[in-house]
Backbone as a ProteinNet text record, in pm:
[ID]
protein_1_A
[PRIMARY]
SDLVASDLAVTRELIDHGENGMLAEPGDVRAFAHAIRAMFAADGFACNARAKALRHFSWPEIHGKLRKVFTDL
[TERTIARY]
7923.9	7762.7	7767.9	7659.4	7559.4	7671.7	7667.5	7684.9	7713.7	7662.1	7662.6	7760.3	7783.7	7899.4	7851.4	8008	7990.8	8015.5	7974.6	8033.1	8167	8267.9	8395.6	8504	8560.5	8667.5	8741.1	8771.4	8819	8703.2	8580.5	8468.5	8445.7	8419.3	8409.7	8502.8	8613.1	8684.5	8662.1	8590.4	8537.6	8406.4	8343	8156	8133.2	8046.7	7976.6	7794.1	7829.6	7633.9	7543.1	7460.1	7385.9	7386	7505.9	7546.3	7624.3	7704.3	7737.4	7759.2	7655.2	7650.7	7555.4	7533	7479.8	7591.2	7620.7	7629.9	7534.3	7618.8	7537.5	7597.4	7573	7647.6	7684	7853	7902.6	7771.2	7738.9	7667.8	7477.5	7457.2	7286	7256.2	7246.4	7177.7	7004.3	6985.2	6840.5	6912.5	6967.6	7096.2	7080.7	7162.6	7156.1	7018.5	6980.1	6864.9	6814.5	6750.3	6721.2	6826.6	6957.9	7021.1	7010.4	7010	7008.7	6810.4	6710.5	6626.2	6670.7	6722	6715.1	6803.3	6930.6	7024.1	6884.7	6830.5	6737.9	6606.1	6617.9	6510	6542.3	6678.2	6735.2	6809.9	6803	6876.5	7048.5	7147.3	7275	7379.4	7376.1	7521.3	7576.8	7519.5	7649.2	7704.8	7684.9	7734.5	7768.1	7758.6	7831	7936.1	7914.3	8090.6	8177.6	8122.8	8253.3	8318.1	8229.5	8245.4	8340.3	8333.3	8362	8553.3	8524.7	8689.9	8771.7	8682.3	8745.9	8821	8768.2	8795.2	8944.6	8923.2	9013.4	9090.7	9063.7	9192.9	9177	9167.4	9257	9391.8	9447.6	9587.7	9628.9	9595.1	9693	9695.4	9578.5	9551.5	9648.3	9671.6	9738.8	9923.8	9943	10073.6	10083.6	9999.8	10054.8	10065	9969.7	9984.5	10154.9	10180.8	10310.8	10409.4	10414.6	10541.9	10588.2	10414.7	10489.1	10543.8	10480.9	10551	10697.4	10748.6	10896.5	10938.6	10837.8	10967.3	10946.4	10906.2	10918.5	11028.5	11063.8	11111.2	11278.8
-3154.7	-3202.2	-3115.8	-3150.1	-3036.7	-3122.1	-3020.4	-3039.3	-3023.6	-3082.7	-3018.5	-3099.3	-3015.3	-3003.9	-2964.8	-2966.2	-2925.3	-2752.3	-2695.4	-2552.1	-2523.5	-2562	-2543.2	-2459.8	-2376.8	-2265.8	-2350.3	-2492.8	-2575.6	-2529	-2583.3	-2618.3	-2470	-2399.3	-2236.2	-2156.8	-2214.9	-2207.5	-2247.5	-2415.5	-2393.9	-2329.1	-2357.6	-2357.4	-2245.3	-2140.6	-2064.2	-2100.3	-2031.9	-2142.3	-2048.4	-2156.2	-2144.3	-2046	-2016.1	-2002.3	-2190.1	-2250.4	-2384.2	-2471.9	-2475.4	-2591.9	-2492.2	-2600.3	-2577.1	-2644.8	-2530.7	-2574.4	-2577	-2659	-2652.4	-2676	-2709.7	-2618.6	-2783.1	-2802.8	-2991	-3052.2	-3170.6	-3268.6	-3216.8	-3111.7	-3052.7	-3160.9	-3322.2	-3326.8	-3271	-3178.7	-3121.7	-3031.4	-2983.2	-2857.3	-2935.6	-3035.4	-3136.5	-3149.8	-3168.5	-3184.7	-3113.3	-3024.4	-2864	-2853.6	-2843.9	-2811.7	-2895.5	-3041.4	-3108.6	-3085.1	-3077.1	-3023.2	-2917.6	-2831.5	-2680	-2690.9	-2754.7	-2818.1	-2879.8	-2981.4	-3052.7	-2941	-2820.8	-2799	-2649.4	-2602.5	-2516.1	-2553.8	-2422.9	-2535.2	-2448.5	-2510.5	-2404.2	-2431.9	-2500.7	-2517.5	-2614.4	-2701.7	-2771.9	-2656.6	-2603.8	-2478.4	-2407.1	-2297.7	-2252.6	-2326.3	-2417.6	-2517.4	-2479.4	-2549.9	-2549.5	-2420.1	-2345	-2218.1	-2154.8	-2171.4	-2144.6	-2231.5	-2358	-2400.9	-2362.4	-2355.5	-2295.2	-2139.6	-2078.5	-1980.1	-1957.5	-1995.5	-2016.5	-2188.6	-2261.6	-2366.8	-2430.5	-2394.6	-2424	-2429.3	-2473.7	-2532	-2376	-2338	-2127.8	-2128.1	-2094.3	-2008.3	-2092.9	-2197.1	-2262.8	-2264.9	-2242.5	-2259.1	-2070	-1951.7	-1816.4	-1827.7	-1901.9	-1912.6	-1897	-2078.6	-2101.6	-2021.6	-2022.7	-1937.2	-1809.5	-1759.9	-1639.3	-1678.7	-1752.3	-1840.9	-1869.2	-1918.1	-1951.6	-1844.5	-1734.8	-1562.1	-1517.9	-1505.1	-1426.2	-1461.8	-1614.9	-1674	-1607.1
-5907.6	-5791	-5695	-5681	-5567.5	-5412.4	-5294.1	-5188.7	-5064.4	-4932.4	-4823.4	-4798	-4637.5	-4604.4	-4471.1	-4341.6	-4232.4	-4243	-4185.9	-4209.7	-4123.7	-4169.6	-4122.9	-4203.2	-4151.5	-4277.8	-4305.1	-4332.1	-4507.6	-4529.5	-4563.4	-4599.2	-4685.9	-4602.6	-4633.8	-4770.6	-4779.4	-4854	-4995.7	-5015.2	-5139.5	-5113.3	-5054.5	-5053	-5008.2	-5145.3	-5102.4	-5032.7	-4893.3	-4872.7	-4992.9	-5009.1	-5076.5	-5261.5	-5261.1	-5373.7	-5467.3	-5422.8	-5505.5	-5405	-5275.3	-5230.8	-5030.5	-4974.1	-4870.4	-4747.5	-4626	-4512.6	-4413.1	-4317.8	-4257	-4068.3	-3946.3	-3813.8	-3858.3	-3758.2	-3775.8	-3675	-3647.5	-3588.5	-3527.9	-3653.9	-3619.4	-3756.1	-3667.2	-3786.3	-3819.9	-3758.4	-3864.3	-3916.9	-3913	-4047.7	-4101.4	-4141.6	-4236.5	-4335.8	-4316.9	-4349.2	-4395.1	-4344.4	-4373.6	-4546.5	-4496.4	-4662.7	-4745	-4739.5	-4813.1	-4940.6	-4873.4	-4867	-4975.3	-4907	-4998.8	-5158.7	-5110	-5213.7	-5321.3	-5257.2	-5358.4	-5423.8	-5379.2	-5435.2	-5493.6	-5459	-5571.4	-5732.9	-5786	-5891.5	-5924.3	-6014.9	-6038.7	-5946.9	-5815.1	-5771.4	-5824	-5903.6	-5989.1	-6023.3	-6161.4	-6229.5	-6136.8	-6079	-5975.6	-5893.2	-5856.1	-5772.7	-5904.3	-6076.9	-6144.6	-6149.2	-6200.5	-6260	-6066.8	-5971.5	-5864.4	-5877.7	-5909.1	-5891.7	-6035.3	-6139.9	-6263.5	-6219.6	-6150.4	-6060.1	-5967.5	-5954.5	-5806.8	-5777.1	-5883.9	-5846.7	-5997.8	-6060.7	-6235.6	-6237.8	-6261.2	-6261.6	-6330.4	-6393.9	-6419.6	-6293.8	-6232.9	-6110.3	-6031.1	-6046.7	-5882.5	-5964.1	-6050.2	-6126.5	-6070.7	-6137.3	-6081.4	-5980.3	-5845.7	-5671.6	-5675.7	-5690	-5642.3	-5757.6	-5825.2	-5878.8	-5779	-5803.8	-5647.3	-5523.9	-5488.9	-5327	-5411.3	-5478.4	-5520	-5538.8	-5633.5	-5637.3	-5529.2	-5422.1	-5292.1	-5236.1	-5286.8	-5122.9	-5082.8
[MASK]
+++++++++++++++++++++++++++++++++++++++++++++++++++++++++++++++++++++++++

């Protein structure tokens, strides 16, 4: 699904502005409205979001990261 979220460090980890969602300055209603309009005008956010999720947050990816953490202990 397409995403519009506050531009915070935690959301920037998941959303690449203009690629798989839109980020707006926290508390800026006009920026959120603009981001929502831009999201509806654009194509491909959902596909890009899924591709990023599979690249960075799939179980094989998470498993590899956790394995490294425990191996390095």
